Amino acid sequence: MKKLVLFAALAALSACSKPEPAPEPAASEAAEASDAAAVNIAADGKSSVGKFKITSHDGKVYIEEDKADGTYVTTQDGKVVETGKWEQKSPGTFCFIKDGKDAKQVCNQEKVENGVWTTTNAKGEVSKVERVEG
């Protein structure tokens, strides 16, 4: 009789316990959004979206505005000299495609060393990058 009561109690207890719920899809969507946001982090650890002063390897100065929609505009002395699309593949890899016929994606390697942010193209030419705040 004691075994029967014990068995009945265990059966009742197990019937009351709930199975562990399956993970919610929102959690995986949040992780994907986090991964996407991490990709848009520039070499300085901030957003890739913004304005940047670029001093090229030959001393020319440009202002580049990388927009949230994935496009960019580069100006020199207030005049538009280039437009296109950009993609931050990682904090150390910035890619762009100039607008125009037969344009191909070009990727530069970026890093910050001793407080100086540089970008290096496939030819090995190094330019200095400075974020323009405000």
mmCIF file of C-alpha atoms in Angstrom:
data_model
loop_
_atom_site.group_PDB
_atom_site.id
_atom_site.type_symbol
_atom_site.label_atom_id
_atom_site.label_comp_id
_atom_site.label_asym_id
_atom_site.label_seq_id
_atom_site.Cartn_x
_atom_site.Cartn_y
_atom_site.Cartn_z
ATOM 1 C CA MET A 1 0.000 0.000 0.000
ATOM 2 C CA LYS A 2 2.854 2.400 0.852
ATOM 3 C CA LYS A 3 4.404 1.713 -2.552
ATOM 4 C CA LEU A 4 1.109 2.433 -4.280
ATOM 5 C CA VAL A 5 0.737 5.785 -2.438
ATOM 6 C CA LEU A 6 4.351 6.700 -3.214
ATOM 7 C CA PHE A 7 3.856 5.796 -6.892
ATOM 8 C CA ALA A 8 0.634 7.837 -7.048
ATOM 9 C CA ALA A 9 2.383 10.823 -5.432
ATOM 10 C CA LEU A 10 5.280 10.650 -7.924
ATOM 11 C CA ALA A 11 2.869 10.323 -10.841
ATOM 12 C CA ALA A 12 0.892 13.358 -9.657
ATOM 13 C CA LEU A 13 4.085 15.373 -9.151
ATOM 14 C CA SER A 14 5.436 14.548 -12.601
ATOM 15 C CA ALA A 15 2.098 15.444 -14.190
ATOM 16 C CA CYS A 16 2.343 18.928 -12.631
ATOM 17 C CA SER A 17 5.868 19.688 -13.859
ATOM 18 C CA LYS A 18 6.139 21.627 -17.122
ATOM 19 C CA PRO A 19 8.646 20.798 -19.852
ATOM 20 C CA GLU A 20 11.361 23.386 -20.453
ATOM 21 C CA PRO A 21 10.116 25.895 -23.028
ATOM 22 C CA ALA A 22 11.810 26.091 -26.423
ATOM 23 C CA PRO A 23 13.968 29.173 -26.962
ATOM 24 C CA GLU A 24 12.019 32.069 -28.379
ATOM 25 C CA PRO A 25 12.814 33.202 -31.923
ATOM 26 C CA ALA A 26 13.204 36.760 -30.628
ATOM 27 C CA ALA A 27 16.404 35.740 -28.840
ATOM 28 C CA SER A 28 18.021 34.543 -32.066
ATOM 29 C CA GLU A 29 16.756 37.635 -33.908
ATOM 30 C CA ALA A 30 18.316 39.821 -31.220
ATOM 31 C CA ALA A 31 21.611 37.963 -31.614
ATOM 32 C CA GLU A 32 21.511 38.509 -35.394
ATOM 33 C CA ALA A 33 20.797 42.212 -34.897
ATOM 34 C CA SER A 34 23.688 42.395 -32.452
ATOM 35 C CA ASP A 35 25.994 40.712 -34.981
ATOM 36 C CA ALA A 36 24.884 43.161 -37.668
ATOM 37 C CA ALA A 37 25.495 46.109 -35.343
ATOM 38 C CA ALA A 38 28.947 44.767 -34.496
ATOM 39 C CA VAL A 39 29.831 44.782 -38.191
ATOM 40 C CA ASN A 40 29.152 48.525 -38.397
ATOM 41 C CA ILE A 41 31.853 49.329 -35.864
ATOM 42 C CA ALA A 42 34.777 51.281 -37.268
ATOM 43 C CA ALA A 43 38.429 50.850 -36.318
ATOM 44 C CA ASP A 44 38.046 53.470 -33.552
ATOM 45 C CA GLY A 45 35.318 51.392 -31.871
ATOM 46 C CA LYS A 46 32.509 53.766 -32.785
ATOM 47 C CA SER A 47 29.809 53.605 -35.464
ATOM 48 C CA SER A 48 30.913 53.507 -39.085
ATOM 49 C CA VAL A 49 28.205 56.048 -39.850
ATOM 50 C CA GLY A 50 29.447 59.634 -39.677
ATOM 51 C CA LYS A 51 31.837 62.177 -41.153
ATOM 52 C CA PHE A 52 35.543 61.538 -41.490
ATOM 53 C CA LYS A 53 38.506 63.657 -42.501
ATOM 54 C CA ILE A 54 40.771 61.609 -44.752
ATOM 55 C CA THR A 55 44.329 62.762 -45.396
ATOM 56 C CA SER A 56 45.566 60.703 -48.306
ATOM 57 C CA HIS A 57 49.055 59.281 -48.725
ATOM 58 C CA ASP A 58 49.893 62.246 -51.001
ATOM 59 C CA GLY A 59 48.589 64.887 -48.562
ATOM 60 C CA LYS A 60 45.205 65.624 -50.159
ATOM 61 C CA VAL A 61 42.396 66.199 -47.637
ATOM 62 C CA TYR A 62 38.877 64.881 -48.148
ATOM 63 C CA ILE A 63 35.715 64.804 -46.047
ATOM 64 C CA GLU A 64 33.802 61.556 -46.345
ATOM 65 C CA GLU A 65 30.279 61.144 -45.023
ATOM 66 C CA ASP A 66 29.247 57.523 -44.563
ATOM 67 C CA LYS A 67 25.467 57.452 -44.316
ATOM 68 C CA ALA A 68 23.259 54.944 -42.469
ATOM 69 C CA ASP A 69 21.683 53.833 -45.764
ATOM 70 C CA GLY A 70 25.053 52.440 -46.920
ATOM 71 C CA THR A 71 25.946 55.282 -49.275
ATOM 72 C CA TYR A 72 28.813 57.748 -49.006
ATOM 73 C CA VAL A 73 29.737 61.164 -50.358
ATOM 74 C CA THR A 74 33.331 62.381 -50.533
ATOM 75 C CA THR A 75 34.080 66.092 -50.881
ATOM 76 C CA GLN A 76 37.246 68.093 -51.384
ATOM 77 C CA ASP A 77 37.198 71.842 -50.798
ATOM 78 C CA GLY A 78 33.398 71.634 -50.506
ATOM 79 C CA LYS A 79 32.894 69.979 -53.913
ATOM 80 C CA VAL A 80 31.617 66.409 -54.371
ATOM 81 C CA VAL A 81 34.419 64.331 -55.884
ATOM 82 C CA GLU A 82 33.070 60.814 -55.328
ATOM 83 C CA THR A 83 29.914 58.940 -54.346
ATOM 84 C CA GLY A 84 29.153 55.278 -53.856
ATOM 85 C CA LYS A 85 28.222 52.545 -51.423
ATOM 86 C CA TRP A 86 30.145 51.420 -48.354
ATOM 87 C CA GLU A 87 30.271 48.311 -46.169
ATOM 88 C CA GLN A 88 32.114 47.784 -42.877
ATOM 89 C CA LYS A 89 32.904 44.054 -43.005
ATOM 90 C CA SER A 90 34.753 44.208 -39.674
ATOM 91 C CA PRO A 91 36.344 46.968 -37.585
ATOM 92 C CA GLY A 92 39.537 46.374 -39.584
ATOM 93 C CA THR A 93 38.015 46.051 -43.071
ATOM 94 C CA PHE A 94 36.202 48.918 -44.781
ATOM 95 C CA CYS A 95 34.911 48.299 -48.316
ATOM 96 C CA PHE A 96 33.368 50.585 -50.894
ATOM 97 C CA ILE A 97 32.099 50.648 -54.452
ATOM 98 C CA LYS A 98 32.377 53.923 -56.343
ATOM 99 C CA ASP A 99 29.326 54.931 -58.350
ATOM 100 C CA GLY A 100 29.943 54.419 -62.045
ATOM 101 C CA LYS A 101 30.124 51.906 -64.824
ATOM 102 C CA ASP A 102 31.973 48.630 -64.130
ATOM 103 C CA ALA A 103 32.695 49.663 -60.527
ATOM 104 C CA LYS A 104 34.091 46.924 -58.301
ATOM 105 C CA GLN A 105 34.243 46.595 -54.543
ATOM 106 C CA VAL A 106 37.534 47.716 -53.009
ATOM 107 C CA CYS A 107 38.482 46.944 -49.416
ATOM 108 C CA ASN A 108 40.952 48.804 -47.223
ATOM 109 C CA GLN A 109 42.547 47.511 -44.047
ATOM 110 C CA GLU A 110 42.128 49.832 -41.071
ATOM 111 C CA LYS A 111 43.702 50.027 -37.639
ATOM 112 C CA VAL A 112 44.403 52.381 -34.776
ATOM 113 C CA GLU A 113 47.934 52.361 -33.386
ATOM 114 C CA ASN A 114 49.240 54.847 -30.846
ATOM 115 C CA GLY A 115 46.032 56.848 -31.228
ATOM 116 C CA VAL A 116 46.393 57.230 -35.011
ATOM 117 C CA TRP A 117 43.721 55.690 -37.249
ATOM 118 C CA THR A 118 45.018 54.604 -40.651
ATOM 119 C CA THR A 119 43.539 52.938 -43.704
ATOM 120 C CA THR A 120 45.685 51.042 -46.190
ATOM 121 C CA ASN A 121 44.592 50.260 -49.744
ATOM 122 C CA ALA A 122 45.595 47.260 -51.867
ATOM 123 C CA LYS A 123 48.582 49.209 -53.258
ATOM 124 C CA GLY A 124 49.912 49.680 -49.722
ATOM 125 C CA GLU A 125 49.181 53.415 -49.686
ATOM 126 C CA VAL A 126 48.368 54.616 -46.171
ATOM 127 C CA SER A 127 45.924 57.430 -45.417
ATOM 128 C CA LYS A 128 45.065 58.967 -42.051
ATOM 129 C CA VAL A 129 41.445 58.939 -40.835
ATOM 130 C CA GLU A 130 39.973 61.344 -38.280
ATOM 131 C CA ARG A 131 36.374 61.281 -37.093
ATOM 132 C CA VAL A 132 34.657 64.671 -37.485
ATOM 133 C CA GLU A 133 32.401 65.149 -34.457
ATOM 134 C CA GLY A 134 29.284 67.303 -34.613
#
